[in-house]
Amino acid sequence: MAAAVAAMRCGSGSGSDGGGGGYDKGGMDSGKYVRYTPEQVEALERVYAECPKPTSTRRQQLLRECPILSNIEPRQIKVWFQNRRCRDKQRKESSRLQAVNRKLSAMNKLLMEENERLQKQVSQLVHENAYMKQQLQNPSLANDTSCESNVTTPPNPLRDASNPAGLLAIAEETLTEFLSKATGTAVDWVPMPGMKPGPDSFGIVAVSHGCRGVAARACGLVNLEPTKIVEILKDRPSWFRDCRSLEVFTMLPAGNGGTIELVYMQMYAPTTLVPARDFWTLRYTTTMEDGSLVVCERSLSGSGGGPSTASAQQFVRAEMLPSGYLVRPCDGGGSIVHIVDHLDLEAWSVPEVLRPLYESSRVVAQKMTTAALRHIRQIAQETSGEVVYALGRQPAVLRTFSQRLSRGFNDAISGFNDDGWSVMAGDGIEDVIIACNSKKIRSNNTAPNAFIAPGGVICAKASMLLQSVPPAVLVRFLREHRSEWADYNFDAYSASALKSSSCSLPGLRPMRFSGSQIIMPLAHTVENEEILEVVRLEGQALDEGLLSRDIHLLQFCTGIDEKSMGSCFQLVFAPIDELFPDDAPLISSGFRVIPLDMKTDGAPAGRTLDLASSLEAGSTTLQASGGADDCNLRSVLTIAFQFPYEMHLQDSVATMARQYVRSIVSAVQRVSMAISPSRSGLNAEQKIISGFPEAATLARWICQSYRFHLGVELFRQADEAGESLLRMLWDHEDAILCCSFKEKPVFTFANEMGINMLETSFVALQDLSLDKIFDEAGRKALYSEIPKLMEQGFVYLPGGVCLSGMGRHVSFENAVAWKVVGEDNNVHCLAFCFVNWSFV
């Protein structure tokens, strides 16, 4: 190898390709260069690899230990290292700029394609608009059938999924339909709010508008090869937290080296109030002519596919319309990824208040589409070494911990029978569900979640509707102020099961906890939407003979950033040994808050005593003061806590778990009131109803009509009026509801007990109708009494069962209904009073 030459003019600070050189101003003539032999460069490079910036002592040592550098001045050695560091910096900057340039070029290509797609969509809309104008201007054309062809097109032949030829035909159709959604105009895509394209953006995300079901589309740049991306995305349980299992039943070869698979997938239920979903699909993987890889998928017709009916009885069969992934290689490395998810989640099978979770394309975009894109971007950054985690853990190990925490929490919420879960008898108040699982026992094998206790695990879980509580603020409060809701002795009880084969009930351990916690971050995703951390709860022994022992929890948080746009806000944790082994067993417990999409009500045309219009006016007024969004926040909170038990302590642990979760529910309610933006003396419902004269007038009419029809007073203080009467009605011990006097009665007013009974909010009250809170027998009984009600003005109803807005059964001892008559002697609404109600 030729001698390496390092040239540097006086003050230039640059070196040659030979490894850098220097100019000694004190000992050499002006204009001379310092030349290094290959052996000298090799010796300097070895030192540079160990220490890029050696001290003066280290440079002197280098000269003593390397005779081949004896003719080099110490000052010149210093200059060589300076030049070498400068060249390294320049190379890194050059590489970074080249990567940015490649990214910008790929993003430009992506935006140009998106622009072309939008232009096609505009042209299509212009054509449709012109056609509609022509139809409107010439009505006779709409009825003129003389030009219609008498030739009828035969229907497409039935695709037989029972043979390879039929499956291939379905696969080709699925491919065509998927590509028309991914890059064409088959779906009317609109940009998802908050997602802006750009060189540093997450990607381009859009949701469907006006199509069947719910759909979302995302495209972005990922610094991975197409084959690697396809491999990751096909492993849906590894990145889709709601995916319980995915099983390939059949695999057939197809053209171009592709494959056709018959796939059965199960999803978890997001809350205890709804059933889980499953899918029976055909998945087609193939390579396009331009080298792009495609994975497309759709449901097969019929609900009989997949496993036996017995194992799928806890699921509602949902439909996947043509969906999938298009992965195209980029010049210079990396890939452009298009993702489409199009589902029909059978929203009819869930309570009406929760249907927004199944009818919102934005929810699908956040939970599935962007989750997939974020996951492969995270893998790309971990692969390139851009992400460094604490404690020297490998990224895959920490990611596995997050997945196991999430899966354990989902298992507890869904409580599938084939996992060993069974519901235990309650204590008469079914606000908390108690389930036990005797399959989760300790064994010699330390596989994830194969552990738990000699008897099994008991799970106490509950769901509740939150109003005017920002989810991110609530979860962040629960994370940062654990002592406000938690009893650390219960954490100690669960932690003790990790260290011994026996479980002692809380309260028996002579331990005291200071209430302080230390949070140690472990890992987080690139955009901080998920955080993994270890929490240390400081413990102190009460007996001198015992050593103090801290409790360690592995904790997983999502959505605690105020700017988070996630569809799910979670705080999930599990006791863990302080040694933190990779195969540590985990018993997940925690909280999940899911926001519900709110309707945007227009301003009312006039103000009436229908209270629904009063609510609309109230919403408008609040918005003017900047509080409407906060007061209209609705979300569903799900709480699930798991406790190991020994067989002889099963009933005791079940009672303990029920009481503990009830105390947590009460604490969360207190916290929610404290952090609610609407809190200032009155809660949100009281604020709304007390802000309008119509509310006080309606309260007076309710009481006057009750006295007129039944001959007794509704309240003891019958002489109260105005706001005082309204407050008494609001605080009444029984549930009082009013519904409109229309063909389809909808609720227009309820006091606090009525809102609690219906498990709704004052703002969402009008979404419920009278016929929806009764079952078939209840409706028949009610309708049979309507003539009597209209004739005498009131009617007594026997005790029975009705339904809350969340679908739960509510029993009542008896009820009375009466007509509410105004000062104009017209019936304005019907009022109901439910006495001694409770959930069953």
Tab-separated table of N, CA, C and O in Angstrom, residues 411-486:
chain	number	residue	atom	x	y	z
A	411	ASP	N	-56.253	-10.374	28.903
A	411	ASP	CA	-56.797	-11.677	29.321
A	411	ASP	C	-57.730	-11.515	30.513
A	411	ASP	O	-58.795	-12.135	30.575
A	412	ALA	N	-57.330	-10.664	31.460
A	412	ALA	CA	-58.142	-10.462	32.651
A	412	ALA	C	-59.464	-9.784	32.323
A	412	ALA	O	-60.515	-10.135	32.868
A	413	ILE	N	-59.436	-8.807	31.421
A	413	ILE	CA	-60.660	-8.084	31.059
A	413	ILE	C	-61.611	-8.991	30.292
A	413	ILE	O	-62.813	-9.045	30.574
A	414	SER	N	-61.096	-9.725	29.317
A	414	SER	CA	-61.953	-10.547	28.467
A	414	SER	C	-62.429	-11.814	29.188
A	414	SER	O	-63.566	-12.246	29.009
A	415	GLY	N	-61.561	-12.428	29.991
A	415	GLY	CA	-61.946	-13.593	30.778
A	415	GLY	C	-62.491	-14.744	29.948
A	415	GLY	O	-63.586	-15.252	30.198
A	416	PHE	N	-61.717	-15.195	28.951
A	416	PHE	CA	-62.189	-16.260	28.066
A	416	PHE	C	-62.248	-17.604	28.803
A	416	PHE	O	-61.350	-17.945	29.575
A	417	ASN	N	-63.297	-18.361	28.501
A	417	ASN	CA	-63.478	-19.654	29.155
A	417	ASN	C	-62.357	-20.625	28.823
A	417	ASN	O	-61.918	-21.409	29.679
A	418	ASP	N	-61.880	-20.604	27.567
A	418	ASP	CA	-60.838	-21.565	27.195
A	418	ASP	C	-59.490	-21.231	27.813
A	418	ASP	O	-58.551	-22.013	27.713
A	419	ASP	N	-59.369	-20.067	28.459
A	419	ASP	CA	-58.172	-19.751	29.240
A	419	ASP	C	-58.312	-20.209	30.683
A	419	ASP	O	-57.373	-20.068	31.475
A	420	GLY	N	-59.497	-20.698	31.040
A	420	GLY	CA	-59.711	-21.175	32.399
A	420	GLY	C	-60.501	-20.241	33.287
A	420	GLY	O	-60.710	-20.530	34.472
A	421	TRP	N	-60.985	-19.113	32.741
A	421	TRP	CA	-61.708	-18.147	33.568
A	421	TRP	C	-63.166	-18.568	33.746
A	421	TRP	O	-63.806	-19.039	32.815
A	422	SER	N	-63.688	-18.357	34.946
A	422	SER	CA	-65.110	-18.574	35.235
A	422	SER	C	-65.559	-17.510	36.225
A	422	SER	O	-64.809	-17.136	37.137
A	423	VAL	N	-66.787	-17.022	36.045
A	423	VAL	CA	-67.317	-15.957	36.893
A	423	VAL	C	-67.850	-16.550	38.187
A	423	VAL	O	-68.574	-17.546	38.178
A	424	MET	N	-67.489	-15.915	39.309
A	424	MET	CA	-67.943	-16.364	40.620
A	424	MET	C	-69.228	-15.641	41.007
A	424	MET	O	-69.545	-14.568	40.483
A	425	ALA	N	-69.955	-16.214	41.946
A	425	ALA	CA	-71.201	-15.601	42.419
A	425	ALA	C	-70.901	-14.284	43.113
A	425	ALA	O	-69.867	-14.131	43.787
A	426	GLY	N	-71.811	-13.329	42.945
A	426	GLY	CA	-71.624	-12.019	43.542
A	426	GLY	C	-72.238	-11.922	44.926
A	426	GLY	O	-72.730	-12.902	45.492
A	427	ASP	N	-72.220	-10.706	45.491
A	427	ASP	CA	-72.775	-10.470	46.820
A	427	ASP	C	-74.094	-9.720	46.753
A	427	ASP	O	-74.533	-9.135	47.743
A	428	GLY	N	-74.713	-9.708	45.563
A	428	GLY	CA	-75.990	-9.028	45.401
A	428	GLY	C	-75.874	-7.665	44.778
A	428	GLY	O	-76.865	-7.110	44.306
A	429	ILE	N	-74.678	-7.087	44.780
A	429	ILE	CA	-74.445	-5.788	44.128
A	429	ILE	C	-73.429	-6.035	43.027
A	429	ILE	O	-72.241	-6.167	43.288
A	430	GLU	N	-73.906	-6.095	41.796
A	430	GLU	CA	-73.043	-6.531	40.694
A	430	GLU	C	-72.289	-5.369	40.060
A	430	GLU	O	-72.268	-5.198	38.851
A	431	ASP	N	-71.700	-4.524	40.903
A	431	ASP	CA	-70.892	-3.437	40.355
A	431	ASP	C	-69.486	-3.910	40.030
A	431	ASP	O	-68.796	-3.310	39.207
A	432	VAL	N	-69.040	-4.996	40.674
A	432	VAL	CA	-67.709	-5.560	40.439
A	432	VAL	C	-67.872	-7.026	40.037
A	432	VAL	O	-68.587	-7.777	40.706
A	433	ILE	N	-67.232	-7.413	38.942
A	433	ILE	CA	-67.261	-8.801	38.477
A	433	ILE	C	-66.055	-9.536	39.066
A	433	ILE	O	-64.926	-9.048	38.996
A	434	ILE	N	-66.310	-10.693	39.650
A	434	ILE	CA	-65.232	-11.518	40.211
A	434	ILE	C	-65.122	-12.788	39.377
A	434	ILE	O	-66.103	-13.521	39.208
A	435	ALA	N	-63.945	-13.044	38.836
A	435	ALA	CA	-63.695	-14.254	38.047
A	435	ALA	C	-62.460	-14.948	38.611
A	435	ALA	O	-61.545	-14.300	39.136
A	436	CYS	N	-62.441	-16.255	38.515
A	436	CYS	CA	-61.280	-17.014	38.996
A	436	CYS	C	-60.731	-17.864	37.868
A	436	CYS	O	-61.450	-18.245	36.937
A	437	ASN	N	-59.449	-18.166	37.970
A	437	ASN	CA	-58.761	-18.975	36.965
A	437	ASN	C	-57.833	-19.934	37.681
A	437	ASN	O	-56.797	-19.542	38.208
A	438	SER	N	-58.235	-21.188	37.738
A	438	SER	CA	-57.417	-22.185	38.424
A	438	SER	C	-56.359	-22.795	37.519
A	438	SER	O	-55.526	-23.578	37.964
A	439	LYS	N	-56.383	-22.438	36.218
A	439	LYS	CA	-55.361	-22.966	35.301
A	439	LYS	C	-54.027	-22.268	35.485
A	439	LYS	O	-52.977	-22.823	35.184
A	440	LYS	N	-54.070	-21.006	35.950
A	440	LYS	CA	-52.824	-20.258	36.114
A	440	LYS	C	-52.170	-20.660	37.422
A	440	LYS	O	-52.318	-20.012	38.446
A	441	ILE	N	-51.433	-21.743	37.386
A	441	ILE	CA	-50.788	-22.260	38.592
A	441	ILE	C	-49.287	-22.268	38.401
A	441	ILE	O	-48.781	-22.262	37.286
A	442	ARG	N	-48.590	-22.301	39.531
A	442	ARG	CA	-47.125	-22.341	39.462
A	442	ARG	C	-46.666	-23.701	38.968
A	442	ARG	O	-47.177	-24.730	39.374
A	443	SER	N	-45.726	-23.702	38.065
A	443	SER	CA	-45.189	-24.960	37.551
A	443	SER	C	-43.678	-24.859	37.463
A	443	SER	O	-43.098	-23.801	37.669
A	444	ASN	N	-43.045	-25.955	37.157
A	444	ASN	CA	-41.587	-25.946	37.037
A	444	ASN	C	-41.139	-25.134	35.847
A	444	ASN	O	-40.027	-24.667	35.776
A	445	ASN	N	-42.042	-24.965	34.900
A	445	ASN	CA	-41.655	-24.225	33.704
A	445	ASN	C	-41.856	-22.742	33.931
A	445	ASN	O	-42.793	-22.326	34.580
A	446	THR	N	-40.912	-21.954	33.491
A	446	THR	CA	-40.937	-20.519	33.739
A	446	THR	C	-41.336	-19.742	32.506
A	446	THR	O	-40.939	-18.604	32.318
A	447	ALA	N	-42.130	-20.361	31.648
A	447	ALA	CA	-42.585	-19.648	30.453
A	447	ALA	C	-43.430	-18.466	30.875
A	447	ALA	O	-44.046	-18.460	31.931
A	448	PRO	N	-43.451	-17.412	30.043
A	448	PRO	CA	-44.218	-16.208	30.385
A	448	PRO	C	-45.652	-16.543	30.744
A	448	PRO	O	-46.354	-17.237	30.032
A	449	ASN	N	-46.083	-16.004	31.913
A	449	ASN	CA	-47.458	-16.123	32.382
A	449	ASN	C	-47.876	-17.567	32.644
A	449	ASN	O	-49.063	-17.851	32.790
A	450	ALA	N	-46.914	-18.528	32.728
A	450	ALA	CA	-47.267	-19.899	33.055
A	450	ALA	C	-47.441	-20.040	34.560
A	450	ALA	O	-48.012	-20.992	35.034
A	451	PHE	N	-46.874	-19.112	35.298
A	451	PHE	CA	-46.908	-19.041	36.741
A	451	PHE	C	-48.310	-18.708	37.245
A	451	PHE	O	-49.157	-18.361	36.465
A	452	ILE	N	-48.587	-18.858	38.459
A	452	ILE	CA	-49.115	-17.838	39.324
A	452	ILE	C	-49.098	-18.309	40.775
A	452	ILE	O	-48.288	-17.811	41.494
A	453	ALA	N	-50.001	-19.167	41.181
A	453	ALA	CA	-50.033	-19.535	42.585
A	453	ALA	C	-50.531	-20.961	42.746
A	453	ALA	O	-51.057	-21.540	41.803
A	454	PRO	N	-50.385	-21.542	43.947
A	454	PRO	CA	-50.838	-22.925	44.144
A	454	PRO	C	-52.320	-23.115	43.865
A	454	PRO	O	-52.747	-24.215	43.532
A	455	GLY	N	-53.151	-22.096	44.041
A	455	GLY	CA	-54.573	-22.229	43.766
A	455	GLY	C	-54.955	-21.677	42.412
A	455	GLY	O	-55.609	-22.335	41.619
A	456	GLY	N	-54.542	-20.475	42.120
A	456	GLY	CA	-54.885	-19.828	40.863
A	456	GLY	C	-54.895	-18.328	41.025
A	456	GLY	O	-54.193	-17.776	41.876
A	457	VAL	N	-55.707	-17.676	40.235
A	457	VAL	CA	-55.770	-16.211	40.229
A	457	VAL	C	-57.225	-15.781	40.271
A	457	VAL	O	-58.076	-16.371	39.602
A	458	ILE	N	-57.506	-14.760	41.059
A	458	ILE	CA	-58.831	-14.133	41.086
A	458	ILE	C	-58.699	-12.743	40.495
A	458	ILE	O	-57.748	-12.008	40.810
A	459	CYS	N	-59.633	-12.389	39.623
A	459	CYS	CA	-59.641	-11.063	38.990
A	459	CYS	C	-60.917	-10.328	39.394
A	459	CYS	O	-62.019	-10.870	39.266
A	460	ALA	N	-60.765	-9.123	39.893
A	460	ALA	CA	-61.892	-8.238	40.190
A	460	ALA	C	-61.863	-7.107	39.167
A	460	ALA	O	-60.834	-6.428	39.018
A	461	LYS	N	-62.966	-6.911	38.457
A	461	LYS	CA	-62.974	-5.926	37.384
A	461	LYS	C	-64.302	-5.174	37.363
A	461	LYS	O	-65.337	-5.690	37.765
A	462	ALA	N	-64.236	-3.934	36.871
A	462	ALA	CA	-65.414	-3.085	36.797
A	462	ALA	C	-65.216	-2.075	35.684
A	462	ALA	O	-64.082	-1.738	35.315
A	463	SER	N	-66.330	-1.588	35.135
A	463	SER	CA	-66.302	-0.544	34.106
A	463	SER	C	-67.255	0.570	34.514
A	463	SER	O	-68.287	0.315	35.139
A	464	MET	N	-66.927	1.792	34.149
A	464	MET	CA	-67.768	2.939	34.489
A	464	MET	C	-67.614	4.014	33.431
A	464	MET	O	-66.585	4.097	32.743
A	465	LEU	N	-68.647	4.825	33.292
A	465	LEU	CA	-68.635	5.926	32.334
A	465	LEU	C	-68.130	7.184	33.021
A	465	LEU	O	-68.577	7.528	34.119
A	466	LEU	N	-67.182	7.862	32.403
A	466	LEU	CA	-66.643	9.113	32.927
A	466	LEU	C	-67.135	10.276	32.086
A	466	LEU	O	-67.215	10.176	30.858
A	467	GLN	N	-67.442	11.371	32.739
A	467	GLN	CA	-67.906	12.574	32.055
A	467	GLN	C	-67.029	13.746	32.474
A	467	GLN	O	-66.736	13.927	33.658
A	468	SER	N	-66.577	14.520	31.505
A	468	SER	CA	-65.794	15.739	31.759
A	468	SER	C	-64.458	15.443	32.424
A	468	SER	O	-63.971	16.243	33.215
A	469	VAL	N	-63.861	14.284	32.122
A	469	VAL	CA	-62.563	13.923	32.696
A	469	VAL	C	-61.584	13.660	31.553
A	469	VAL	O	-61.746	12.674	30.829
A	470	PRO	N	-60.573	14.512	31.343
A	470	PRO	CA	-59.586	14.253	30.282
A	470	PRO	C	-58.828	12.953	30.555
A	470	PRO	O	-58.197	12.815	31.613
A	471	PRO	N	-58.879	11.969	29.647
A	471	PRO	CA	-58.237	10.668	29.908
A	471	PRO	C	-56.755	10.770	30.222
A	471	PRO	O	-56.266	10.097	31.134
A	472	ALA	N	-56.016	11.589	29.461
A	472	ALA	CA	-54.568	11.684	29.686
A	472	ALA	C	-54.266	12.233	31.075
A	472	ALA	O	-53.341	11.765	31.759
A	473	VAL	N	-55.047	13.201	31.513
A	473	VAL	CA	-54.824	13.789	32.838
A	473	VAL	C	-55.121	12.764	33.926
A	473	VAL	O	-54.384	12.656	34.914
A	474	LEU	N	-56.191	11.996	33.760
A	474	LEU	CA	-56.546	10.993	34.755
A	474	LEU	C	-55.463	9.923	34.874
A	474	LEU	O	-55.026	9.590	35.984
A	475	VAL	N	-55.017	9.382	33.748
A	475	VAL	CA	-54.001	8.318	33.791
A	475	VAL	C	-52.689	8.853	34.351
A	475	VAL	O	-52.003	8.175	35.124
A	476	ARG	N	-52.339	10.078	33.982
A	476	ARG	CA	-51.101	10.659	34.514
A	476	ARG	C	-51.205	10.860	36.034
A	476	ARG	O	-50.240	10.623	36.763
A	477	PHE	N	-52.379	11.252	36.506
A	477	PHE	CA	-52.571	11.416	37.953
A	477	PHE	C	-52.456	10.065	38.661
A	477	PHE	O	-51.812	9.961	39.712
A	478	LEU	N	-53.085	9.041	38.112
A	478	LEU	CA	-53.014	7.714	38.729
A	478	LEU	C	-51.577	7.212	38.774
A	478	LEU	O	-51.177	6.514	39.720
A	479	ARG	N	-50.805	7.557	37.760
A	479	ARG	CA	-49.401	7.116	37.707
A	479	ARG	C	-48.550	7.863	38.728
A	479	ARG	O	-47.719	7.261	39.417
A	480	GLU	N	-48.740	9.178	38.838
A	480	GLU	CA	-47.852	10.005	39.652
A	480	GLU	C	-48.285	10.083	41.111
A	480	GLU	O	-47.484	10.447	41.973
A	481	HIS	N	-49.545	9.755	41.393
A	481	HIS	CA	-50.061	9.870	42.768
A	481	HIS	C	-50.683	8.538	43.187
A	481	HIS	O	-51.869	8.471	43.504
A	482	ARG	N	-49.868	7.529	43.210
A	482	ARG	CA	-50.356	6.185	43.499
A	482	ARG	C	-50.966	6.084	44.891
A	482	ARG	O	-51.947	5.353	45.112
A	483	SER	N	-50.420	6.806	45.847
A	483	SER	CA	-50.916	6.718	47.218
A	483	SER	C	-52.334	7.248	47.368
A	483	SER	O	-52.988	6.992	48.378
A	484	GLU	N	-52.836	7.983	46.380
A	484	GLU	CA	-54.198	8.523	46.449
A	484	GLU	C	-55.256	7.447	46.239
A	484	GLU	O	-56.413	7.638	46.589
A	485	TRP	N	-54.862	6.313	45.622
A	485	TRP	CA	-55.861	5.282	45.337
A	485	TRP	C	-55.422	3.877	45.738
A	485	TRP	O	-56.265	2.989	45.907
A	486	ALA	N	-54.132	3.646	45.887
A	486	ALA	CA	-53.631	2.280	46.095
A	486	ALA	C	-53.407	1.979	47.571
A	486	ALA	O	-53.082	2.866	48.368
